[in-house]
Structure formats: C-alpha cells, structure tokens
Amino acid sequence: MYDNKKTKSNNDSGPKKSPREPAFDKEAWNPKTTIGKKVKSGEITKIDEILDNGLKILEPEIVDVLLPNLKTDLLLIGQSKGKFGGGQRRVFRQTQKKTKEGNKPNFAAYAVVGNGNGYVGIGYGKSRETVPAREKALRNAKLNIIKIKRGCGSWQCNCGNPHSIPFKVEAKCGSCIIKIMPAPKGKGLCIEKECKKLLEIAGIKDVWSKTKGQTKVKTNLVMACFDALKQLSSMRVQQRYCKNLGIAEGAIEKEEAEPEEVTKIKVKKDEAKETAKPKKEAKADAPEEETMMEIIKKKVKKQEAKKMTDTGVPKKEQTEKPVEKEKEEKNE
C-alpha cells in the first residue's frame, strides 16, 4: 500500500522570515585585513571612518562589530511551480542545468541588511543548496553596505525632519526604470513591496515612486532602487539648502530628544504625587468628619423641636389632651 500523506520538499519553498543569526563573538574573531585588525583593537569605532575614506570592507564581521543592531531580510525574487502553488512568490529562485547525469538545480537569493537609521546594503548569493545561498547573500549584503542621505524635500510638508528623501532620484537596471520622489509626513512608502523592504531597513518612512519597464523581474527592480539610494549620497547639496531640507547623512543621534522625554516623565511623576497627597490628608481629616456628623444630628434635633405646637407642647401630648376632654364631657 502507498501512503497518501503529502511530503514537503526543501526545494519547493523557502523561509519567508529573515533568518536568525547566532550572536557574534568578537573575541573569537581572527581578522585578516588591516581594517579588521584596527576594528578589533579599537582604533576604528565608527563605520563612517571607513565609508568616508572610500575604503572597501572585505570582512562581514567588521559590520557586525560597528553596527550591532543590524536587521536582515530576504527578498521574494523566486516563483513556486506546480499545480497548486504555481505563481506564488518565494525567497529562492530555482534554475536547473540539463546534463547527462540528470538535472542539477541551483538556488539564488537576495538579502537586505541595515540598521534602520541611514545604513543599508544588498547582496546576491547563489549555490546548489538553499542554506549556502542564503548565507552568501547575507555576507555580500554586509560587504556592500552604504550610507544614505535623508531629509524632507516635499513642498507639501517642509517640516525639516529627515523622514523622507531630500530630492528625487532616478536609476535604471536592465529595462526597469524607477523614480523615487519625496513625500509629506504620514504618506507612507508608496512603492513596490520588495523595494519597500529596502527603504524600511534604510530608515525612510515616506516616499512616492514611478516605475517603467519589466517590473515583474524583481532582481532588476530592486537593484535599480539600490542604485537610486546611492545617488542620494553622491549628489552634492549647497549648505544653505541643507537646513531647509533637513538633510541628515547616515545615523541620526537621538540624544537631543532624550532629555525632553525625561523631563516630561518627571513632570508626570510630580503631578501623580500631588494628586496622591489629598488622599493622605483625607485620612487625617477623618475625625473632623465625625464631628460634622454630630453637628448634623444636633441640627436635626433642633428641627424636630421646631415642629412642636404653638403652645410649645409636643404632638404626643397634644393628641392625649383631646381624649381627656371628651371623657369629661361624657361624665357631665
């Protein structure tokens, strides 16, 4: 008898979520390049010292040390085959080579790397298996990391905060042409899904876009988007426009905003303490409330005393007297 259970093959589908890499151990790392040795010794503490001087990063561990809070994601460049899952997007793009020995499959993957604050990289990996292809893509993405400019170039906003891009950029790869334009705050990323992943990891929040050509080829479209981001840092801008556009290159320090938040928290705590004080005072004033109750009782007694008759006799005595008068009249 044959089993009717369906078996899933590793080649059909790939992981949709970004892989979890093991924690990087700096002490166990043995650098081979001069830049890597300087990074491990502590001579180089920022990645800007490497990128601004035009030096090449030849070891991915350099990025792991200088950018500890690194995010990774895999792009959906492949397409599943078959009767039931045909047409669905997959992480790995599968191709085959026809030989006398049989079909030899190859798997390709695109990975995106960034810290969400001005640094982004993209890499391509290819192998006979899925896991090595993914590792190659992540390694190449770290080696291709760049620094981008952010700003507010939309005439509808003019807020001066680096939530978008300072000016429009256009790039081409193959037949795919993409144009990225600044958008006002709150608009979001109006762009293709795979390009959206690239911009989110770069730290861009609002953008408009236009595309031309065979955009269904995701590899060319994503590379065109990455080339457009490169143009942001390569274009020169006069200093008088930098303040108006709110241009910020690379990471944005959040130290300036932290003291304001701390003061707000302190003010809220002080207000909470002030509201809590009257409750304690109310407990101390409890005996005074008892005296007030006694005063109220006294007032009630006075009101009852006023309800007496004009002669000053209570109602009970007033009701008893008429009965005695009736008895005396009967006896007479």
PDB file of C-alpha atoms in Angstrom, residues 71-301:
ATOM      1  CA  LYS A  71      18.379  43.931  10.713  1.00  0.00           C
ATOM      2  CA  THR A  72      18.247  41.382   7.907  1.00  0.00           C
ATOM      3  CA  ASP A  73      15.540  40.374   5.452  1.00  0.00           C
ATOM      4  CA  LEU A  74      15.224  38.200   2.355  1.00  0.00           C
ATOM      5  CA  LEU A  75      13.516  39.409  -0.819  1.00  0.00           C
ATOM      6  CA  LEU A  76      10.918  37.362  -2.695  1.00  0.00           C
ATOM      7  CA  ILE A  77      12.584  37.008  -6.096  1.00  0.00           C
ATOM      8  CA  GLY A  78      11.563  33.420  -6.908  1.00  0.00           C
ATOM      9  CA  GLN A  79       8.338  31.791  -8.004  1.00  0.00           C
ATOM     10  CA  SER A  80       6.897  28.447  -6.982  1.00  0.00           C
ATOM     11  CA  LYS A  81       5.966  25.809  -9.547  1.00  0.00           C
ATOM     12  CA  GLY A  82       3.272  23.180  -9.569  1.00  0.00           C
ATOM     13  CA  LYS A  83      -0.433  22.676  -9.895  1.00  0.00           C
ATOM     14  CA  PHE A  84      -1.495  24.125  -6.526  1.00  0.00           C
ATOM     15  CA  GLY A  85       1.253  26.594  -5.594  1.00  0.00           C
ATOM     16  CA  GLY A  86       2.174  27.936  -9.001  1.00  0.00           C
ATOM     17  CA  GLY A  87       2.735  31.670  -9.219  1.00  0.00           C
ATOM     18  CA  GLN A  88       3.362  32.319  -5.517  1.00  0.00           C
ATOM     19  CA  ARG A  89       6.471  34.302  -4.642  1.00  0.00           C
ATOM     20  CA  ARG A  90       9.358  32.524  -2.918  1.00  0.00           C
ATOM     21  CA  VAL A  91      12.681  33.563  -1.397  1.00  0.00           C
ATOM     22  CA  PHE A  92      14.824  31.322  -3.600  1.00  0.00           C
ATOM     23  CA  ARG A  93      14.865  31.447  -7.378  1.00  0.00           C
ATOM     24  CA  GLN A  94      15.418  27.943  -8.697  1.00  0.00           C
ATOM     25  CA  THR A  95      17.079  27.106 -12.031  1.00  0.00           C
ATOM     26  CA  GLN A  96      18.211  23.781 -13.490  1.00  0.00           C
ATOM     27  CA  LYS A  97      21.024  22.635 -15.739  1.00  0.00           C
ATOM     28  CA  LYS A  98      20.402  19.695 -18.049  1.00  0.00           C
ATOM     29  CA  THR A  99      23.285  17.191 -18.049  1.00  0.00           C
ATOM     30  CA  LYS A 100      23.786  13.521 -18.878  1.00  0.00           C
ATOM     31  CA  GLU A 101      23.794  12.740 -15.186  1.00  0.00           C
ATOM     32  CA  GLY A 102      20.444  14.472 -14.722  1.00  0.00           C
ATOM     33  CA  ASN A 103      19.079  17.838 -13.668  1.00  0.00           C
ATOM     34  CA  LYS A 104      21.368  19.921 -11.439  1.00  0.00           C
ATOM     35  CA  PRO A 105      19.379  22.599  -9.556  1.00  0.00           C
ATOM     36  CA  ASN A 106      20.765  25.964  -8.485  1.00  0.00           C
ATOM     37  CA  PHE A 107      19.250  28.360  -5.929  1.00  0.00           C
ATOM     38  CA  ALA A 108      19.681  32.138  -5.848  1.00  0.00           C
ATOM     39  CA  ALA A 109      18.656  34.611  -3.128  1.00  0.00           C
ATOM     40  CA  TYR A 110      18.744  38.354  -2.427  1.00  0.00           C
ATOM     41  CA  ALA A 111      19.305  39.658   1.117  1.00  0.00           C
ATOM     42  CA  VAL A 112      18.909  43.151   2.558  1.00  0.00           C
ATOM     43  CA  VAL A 113      20.824  44.428   5.589  1.00  0.00           C
ATOM     44  CA  GLY A 114      20.526  47.691   7.549  1.00  0.00           C
ATOM     45  CA  ASN A 115      20.147  49.293  10.945  1.00  0.00           C
ATOM     46  CA  GLY A 116      17.028  51.368  10.158  1.00  0.00           C
ATOM     47  CA  ASN A 117      18.993  54.582  10.667  1.00  0.00           C
ATOM     48  CA  GLY A 118      20.742  55.567   7.445  1.00  0.00           C
ATOM     49  CA  TYR A 119      22.734  52.418   6.565  1.00  0.00           C
ATOM     50  CA  VAL A 120      21.643  49.761   4.070  1.00  0.00           C
ATOM     51  CA  GLY A 121      23.183  47.030   1.944  1.00  0.00           C
ATOM     52  CA  ILE A 122      22.031  44.420  -0.562  1.00  0.00           C
ATOM     53  CA  GLY A 123      23.652  41.142  -1.576  1.00  0.00           C
ATOM     54  CA  TYR A 124      23.201  38.286  -4.038  1.00  0.00           C
ATOM     55  CA  GLY A 125      24.034  34.656  -3.309  1.00  0.00           C
ATOM     56  CA  LYS A 126      23.885  31.504  -5.418  1.00  0.00           C
ATOM     57  CA  SER A 127      24.554  27.854  -4.588  1.00  0.00           C
ATOM     58  CA  ARG A 128      23.470  24.268  -5.201  1.00  0.00           C
ATOM     59  CA  GLU A 129      21.558  24.333  -1.898  1.00  0.00           C
ATOM     60  CA  THR A 130      19.309  26.847  -0.163  1.00  0.00           C
ATOM     61  CA  VAL A 131      21.214  27.480   3.083  1.00  0.00           C
ATOM     62  CA  PRO A 132      24.603  28.293   1.482  1.00  0.00           C
ATOM     63  CA  ALA A 133      22.858  30.610  -0.988  1.00  0.00           C
ATOM     64  CA  ARG A 134      21.214  32.490   1.880  1.00  0.00           C
ATOM     65  CA  GLU A 135      24.499  32.790   3.801  1.00  0.00           C
ATOM     66  CA  LYS A 136      26.317  34.104   0.736  1.00  0.00           C
ATOM     67  CA  ALA A 137      23.602  36.697   0.162  1.00  0.00           C
ATOM     68  CA  LEU A 138      23.822  37.946   3.767  1.00  0.00           C
ATOM     69  CA  ARG A 139      27.626  38.071   3.608  1.00  0.00           C
ATOM     70  CA  ASN A 140      27.628  40.071   0.360  1.00  0.00           C
ATOM     71  CA  ALA A 141      24.953  42.424   1.707  1.00  0.00           C
ATOM     72  CA  LYS A 142      27.198  43.333   4.643  1.00  0.00           C
ATOM     73  CA  LEU A 143      30.133  43.950   2.302  1.00  0.00           C
ATOM     74  CA  ASN A 144      28.016  46.245   0.083  1.00  0.00           C
ATOM     75  CA  ILE A 145      26.666  48.452   2.886  1.00  0.00           C
ATOM     76  CA  ILE A 146      26.356  52.179   2.121  1.00  0.00           C
ATOM     77  CA  LYS A 147      25.392  55.403   3.891  1.00  0.00           C
ATOM     78  CA  ILE A 148      22.438  57.414   2.544  1.00  0.00           C
ATOM     79  CA  LYS A 149      21.046  60.919   2.947  1.00  0.00           C
ATOM     80  CA  ARG A 150      17.592  61.596   4.347  1.00  0.00           C
ATOM     81  CA  GLY A 151      15.550  64.771   4.559  1.00  0.00           C
ATOM     82  CA  CYS A 152      12.219  66.441   3.792  1.00  0.00           C
ATOM     83  CA  GLY A 153      12.159  67.575   0.165  1.00  0.00           C
ATOM     84  CA  SER A 154       8.375  67.662  -0.214  1.00  0.00           C
ATOM     85  CA  TRP A 155       6.902  71.144  -0.758  1.00  0.00           C
ATOM     86  CA  GLN A 156       3.675  69.916   0.903  1.00  0.00           C
ATOM     87  CA  CYS A 157       5.442  69.289   4.220  1.00  0.00           C
ATOM     88  CA  ASN A 158       8.560  71.465   4.831  1.00  0.00           C
ATOM     89  CA  CYS A 159       8.846  70.114   8.390  1.00  0.00           C
ATOM     90  CA  GLY A 160      12.652  69.879   8.322  1.00  0.00           C
ATOM     91  CA  ASN A 161      12.738  66.332   9.763  1.00  0.00           C
ATOM     92  CA  PRO A 162      14.600  63.532   7.934  1.00  0.00           C
ATOM     93  CA  HIS A 163      11.583  61.258   7.375  1.00  0.00           C
ATOM     94  CA  SER A 164      11.835  61.138   3.549  1.00  0.00           C
ATOM     95  CA  ILE A 165      14.473  61.936   0.907  1.00  0.00           C
ATOM     96  CA  PRO A 166      15.703  65.487   0.139  1.00  0.00           C
ATOM     97  CA  PHE A 167      15.235  65.330  -3.660  1.00  0.00           C
ATOM     98  CA  LYS A 168      14.023  62.950  -6.355  1.00  0.00           C
ATOM     99  CA  VAL A 169      16.383  60.333  -7.751  1.00  0.00           C
ATOM    100  CA  GLU A 170      16.137  58.031 -10.756  1.00  0.00           C
ATOM    101  CA  ALA A 171      18.031  54.862 -11.671  1.00  0.00           C
ATOM    102  CA  LYS A 172      17.916  52.045 -14.194  1.00  0.00           C
ATOM    103  CA  CYS A 173      18.824  48.356 -14.221  1.00  0.00           C
ATOM    104  CA  GLY A 174      18.023  46.319 -17.322  1.00  0.00           C
ATOM    105  CA  SER A 175      14.688  47.556 -18.615  1.00  0.00           C
ATOM    106  CA  CYS A 176      13.461  48.642 -15.154  1.00  0.00           C
ATOM    107  CA  ILE A 177      13.463  52.388 -14.505  1.00  0.00           C
ATOM    108  CA  ILE A 178      12.474  53.652 -11.069  1.00  0.00           C
ATOM    109  CA  LYS A 179      11.979  57.219  -9.886  1.00  0.00           C
ATOM    110  CA  ILE A 180      11.766  57.912  -6.128  1.00  0.00           C
ATOM    111  CA  MET A 181      10.283  61.239  -5.002  1.00  0.00           C
ATOM    112  CA  PRO A 182       9.945  62.844  -1.536  1.00  0.00           C
ATOM    113  CA  ALA A 183       6.512  62.700   0.111  1.00  0.00           C
ATOM    114  CA  PRO A 184       4.933  64.578   3.063  1.00  0.00           C
ATOM    115  CA  LYS A 185       4.948  63.124   6.563  1.00  0.00           C
ATOM    116  CA  GLY A 186       2.377  60.393   7.148  1.00  0.00           C
ATOM    117  CA  LYS A 187       2.042  59.386   3.496  1.00  0.00           C
ATOM    118  CA  GLY A 188       3.955  56.134   3.882  1.00  0.00           C
ATOM    119  CA  LEU A 189       6.026  54.199   1.374  1.00  0.00           C
ATOM    120  CA  CYS A 190       4.098  54.250  -1.919  1.00  0.00           C
ATOM    121  CA  ILE A 191       6.382  51.823  -3.723  1.00  0.00           C
ATOM    122  CA  GLU A 192       6.619  48.162  -4.758  1.00  0.00           C
ATOM    123  CA  LYS A 193       6.683  45.626  -1.880  1.00  0.00           C
ATOM    124  CA  GLU A 194      10.271  44.416  -2.312  1.00  0.00           C
ATOM    125  CA  CYS A 195      11.576  47.967  -2.689  1.00  0.00           C
ATOM    126  CA  LYS A 196       9.558  48.869   0.393  1.00  0.00           C
ATOM    127  CA  LYS A 197      11.605  46.379   2.452  1.00  0.00           C
ATOM    128  CA  LEU A 198      14.786  48.068   1.242  1.00  0.00           C
ATOM    129  CA  LEU A 199      13.593  51.565   2.198  1.00  0.00           C
ATOM    130  CA  GLU A 200      12.270  50.474   5.611  1.00  0.00           C
ATOM    131  CA  ILE A 201      15.623  48.960   6.579  1.00  0.00           C
ATOM    132  CA  ALA A 202      17.328  52.149   5.356  1.00  0.00           C
ATOM    133  CA  GLY A 203      15.155  54.290   7.689  1.00  0.00           C
ATOM    134  CA  ILE A 204      12.989  56.078   5.092  1.00  0.00           C
ATOM    135  CA  LYS A 205       9.309  56.431   6.059  1.00  0.00           C
ATOM    136  CA  ASP A 206       7.537  58.487   3.349  1.00  0.00           C
ATOM    137  CA  VAL A 207       8.097  58.314  -0.392  1.00  0.00           C
ATOM    138  CA  TRP A 208       6.377  58.408  -3.806  1.00  0.00           C
ATOM    139  CA  SER A 209       7.595  56.390  -6.801  1.00  0.00           C
ATOM    140  CA  LYS A 210       7.163  55.733 -10.522  1.00  0.00           C
ATOM    141  CA  THR A 211       8.353  52.657 -12.418  1.00  0.00           C
ATOM    142  CA  LYS A 212       8.720  51.729 -16.083  1.00  0.00           C
ATOM    143  CA  GLY A 213       9.737  48.594 -17.947  1.00  0.00           C
ATOM    144  CA  GLN A 214       9.515  44.911 -16.985  1.00  0.00           C
ATOM    145  CA  THR A 215       8.963  45.453 -13.268  1.00  0.00           C
ATOM    146  CA  LYS A 216       7.919  41.822 -12.749  1.00  0.00           C
ATOM    147  CA  VAL A 217      11.654  40.987 -12.838  1.00  0.00           C
ATOM    148  CA  LYS A 218      12.237  41.753  -9.154  1.00  0.00           C
ATOM    149  CA  THR A 219      16.021  41.430  -9.267  1.00  0.00           C
ATOM    150  CA  ASN A 220      16.410  44.310 -11.731  1.00  0.00           C
ATOM    151  CA  LEU A 221      13.810  46.437  -9.937  1.00  0.00           C
ATOM    152  CA  VAL A 222      15.491  46.048  -6.540  1.00  0.00           C
ATOM    153  CA  MET A 223      18.957  46.784  -7.925  1.00  0.00           C
ATOM    154  CA  ALA A 224      17.599  49.915  -9.627  1.00  0.00           C
ATOM    155  CA  CYS A 225      16.156  51.037  -6.270  1.00  0.00           C
ATOM    156  CA  PHE A 226      19.518  50.428  -4.567  1.00  0.00           C
ATOM    157  CA  ASP A 227      21.332  52.452  -7.247  1.00  0.00           C
ATOM    158  CA  ALA A 228      18.849  55.290  -6.699  1.00  0.00           C
ATOM    159  CA  LEU A 229      19.707  55.315  -2.982  1.00  0.00           C
ATOM    160  CA  LYS A 230      23.399  55.537  -3.895  1.00  0.00           C
ATOM    161  CA  GLN A 231      22.688  58.739  -5.825  1.00  0.00           C
ATOM    162  CA  LEU A 232      21.400  60.396  -2.635  1.00  0.00           C
ATOM    163  CA  SER A 233      24.881  60.329  -1.104  1.00  0.00           C
ATOM    164  CA  SER A 234      26.782  61.037  -4.336  1.00  0.00           C
ATOM    165  CA  MET A 235      24.882  64.240  -5.198  1.00  0.00           C
ATOM    166  CA  ARG A 236      26.305  67.446  -3.719  1.00  0.00           C
ATOM    167  CA  VAL A 237      23.997  69.942  -2.000  1.00  0.00           C
ATOM    168  CA  GLN A 238      24.793  73.530  -1.014  1.00  0.00           C
ATOM    169  CA  GLN A 239      24.895  74.223   2.708  1.00  0.00           C
ATOM    170  CA  ARG A 240      22.177  76.878   2.546  1.00  0.00           C
ATOM    171  CA  TYR A 241      19.721  74.193   1.364  1.00  0.00           C
ATOM    172  CA  CYS A 242      20.747  71.605   3.950  1.00  0.00           C
ATOM    173  CA  LYS A 243      18.857  73.303   6.799  1.00  0.00           C
ATOM    174  CA  ASN A 244      15.727  73.936   4.743  1.00  0.00           C
ATOM    175  CA  LEU A 245      15.593  70.337   3.521  1.00  0.00           C
ATOM    176  CA  GLY A 246      16.621  68.866   6.895  1.00  0.00           C
ATOM    177  CA  ILE A 247      19.330  66.748   5.284  1.00  0.00           C
ATOM    178  CA  ALA A 248      20.962  64.183   7.567  1.00  0.00           C
ATOM    179  CA  GLU A 249      23.604  61.771   6.307  1.00  0.00           C
ATOM    180  CA  GLY A 250      23.985  58.417   7.998  1.00  0.00           C
ATOM    181  CA  ALA A 251      22.785  57.800  11.534  1.00  0.00           C
ATOM    182  CA  ILE A 252      20.753  60.377  13.455  1.00  0.00           C
ATOM    183  CA  GLU A 253      21.655  60.721  17.114  1.00  0.00           C
ATOM    184  CA  LYS A 254      18.669  60.631  19.475  1.00  0.00           C
ATOM    185  CA  GLU A 255      20.461  62.144  22.462  1.00  0.00           C
ATOM    186  CA  GLU A 256      18.871  65.550  21.894  1.00  0.00           C
ATOM    187  CA  ALA A 257      15.346  64.156  22.139  1.00  0.00           C
ATOM    188  CA  GLU A 258      16.005  62.034  25.228  1.00  0.00           C
ATOM    189  CA  PRO A 259      16.321  64.886  27.807  1.00  0.00           C
ATOM    190  CA  GLU A 260      12.945  66.316  26.758  1.00  0.00           C
ATOM    191  CA  GLU A 261      11.319  62.926  27.209  1.00  0.00           C
ATOM    192  CA  VAL A 262      12.952  62.553  30.619  1.00  0.00           C
ATOM    193  CA  THR A 263      11.645  65.945  31.748  1.00  0.00           C
ATOM    194  CA  LYS A 264       8.144  65.041  30.569  1.00  0.00           C
ATOM    195  CA  ILE A 265       8.271  61.823  32.580  1.00  0.00           C
ATOM    196  CA  LYS A 266       9.447  63.726  35.674  1.00  0.00           C
ATOM    197  CA  VAL A 267       6.617  66.250  35.333  1.00  0.00           C
ATOM    198  CA  LYS A 268       4.085  63.428  35.081  1.00  0.00           C
ATOM    199  CA  LYS A 269       5.502  61.785  38.217  1.00  0.00           C
ATOM    200  CA  ASP A 270       5.304  65.071  40.145  1.00  0.00           C
ATOM    201  CA  GLU A 271       1.683  65.528  39.081  1.00  0.00           C
ATOM    202  CA  ALA A 272       0.888  61.999  40.204  1.00  0.00           C
ATOM    203  CA  LYS A 273       2.434  62.689  43.617  1.00  0.00           C
ATOM    204  CA  GLU A 274       0.416  65.888  44.015  1.00  0.00           C
ATOM    205  CA  THR A 275      -2.811  64.039  43.238  1.00  0.00           C
ATOM    206  CA  ALA A 276      -1.885  61.341  45.750  1.00  0.00           C
ATOM    207  CA  LYS A 277      -1.315  63.829  48.616  1.00  0.00           C
ATOM    208  CA  PRO A 278      -5.004  64.862  49.130  1.00  0.00           C
ATOM    209  CA  LYS A 279      -5.917  61.211  49.752  1.00  0.00           C
ATOM    210  CA  LYS A 280      -3.494  61.019  52.665  1.00  0.00           C
ATOM    211  CA  GLU A 281      -4.783  64.300  54.046  1.00  0.00           C
ATOM    212  CA  ALA A 282      -8.336  62.980  53.821  1.00  0.00           C
ATOM    213  CA  LYS A 283      -7.423  60.091  56.138  1.00  0.00           C
ATOM    214  CA  ALA A 284      -6.013  62.523  58.679  1.00  0.00           C
ATOM    215  CA  ASP A 285      -9.201  64.609  58.498  1.00  0.00           C
ATOM    216  CA  ALA A 286     -11.433  61.620  59.313  1.00  0.00           C
ATOM    217  CA  PRO A 287     -12.107  62.672  62.949  1.00  0.00           C
ATOM    218  CA  GLU A 288     -13.301  66.078  61.715  1.00  0.00           C
ATOM    219  CA  GLU A 289     -15.900  64.297  59.582  1.00  0.00           C
ATOM    220  CA  GLU A 290     -17.229  62.606  62.719  1.00  0.00           C
ATOM    221  CA  THR A 291     -17.681  65.970  64.406  1.00  0.00           C
ATOM    222  CA  MET A 292     -19.596  67.145  61.367  1.00  0.00           C
ATOM    223  CA  MET A 293     -21.958  64.219  61.766  1.00  0.00           C
ATOM    224  CA  GLU A 294     -22.594  65.243  65.336  1.00  0.00           C
ATOM    225  CA  ILE A 295     -23.346  68.783  64.192  1.00  0.00           C
ATOM    226  CA  ILE A 296     -25.833  67.439  61.655  1.00  0.00           C
ATOM    227  CA  LYS A 297     -27.586  65.389  64.352  1.00  0.00           C
ATOM    228  CA  LYS A 298     -27.902  68.465  66.512  1.00  0.00           C
ATOM    229  CA  LYS A 299     -29.475  70.382  63.645  1.00  0.00           C
ATOM    230  CA  VAL A 300     -31.990  67.567  63.114  1.00  0.00           C
ATOM    231  CA  LYS A 301     -32.949  67.681  66.783  1.00  0.00           C
TER     232      LYS A 301
END
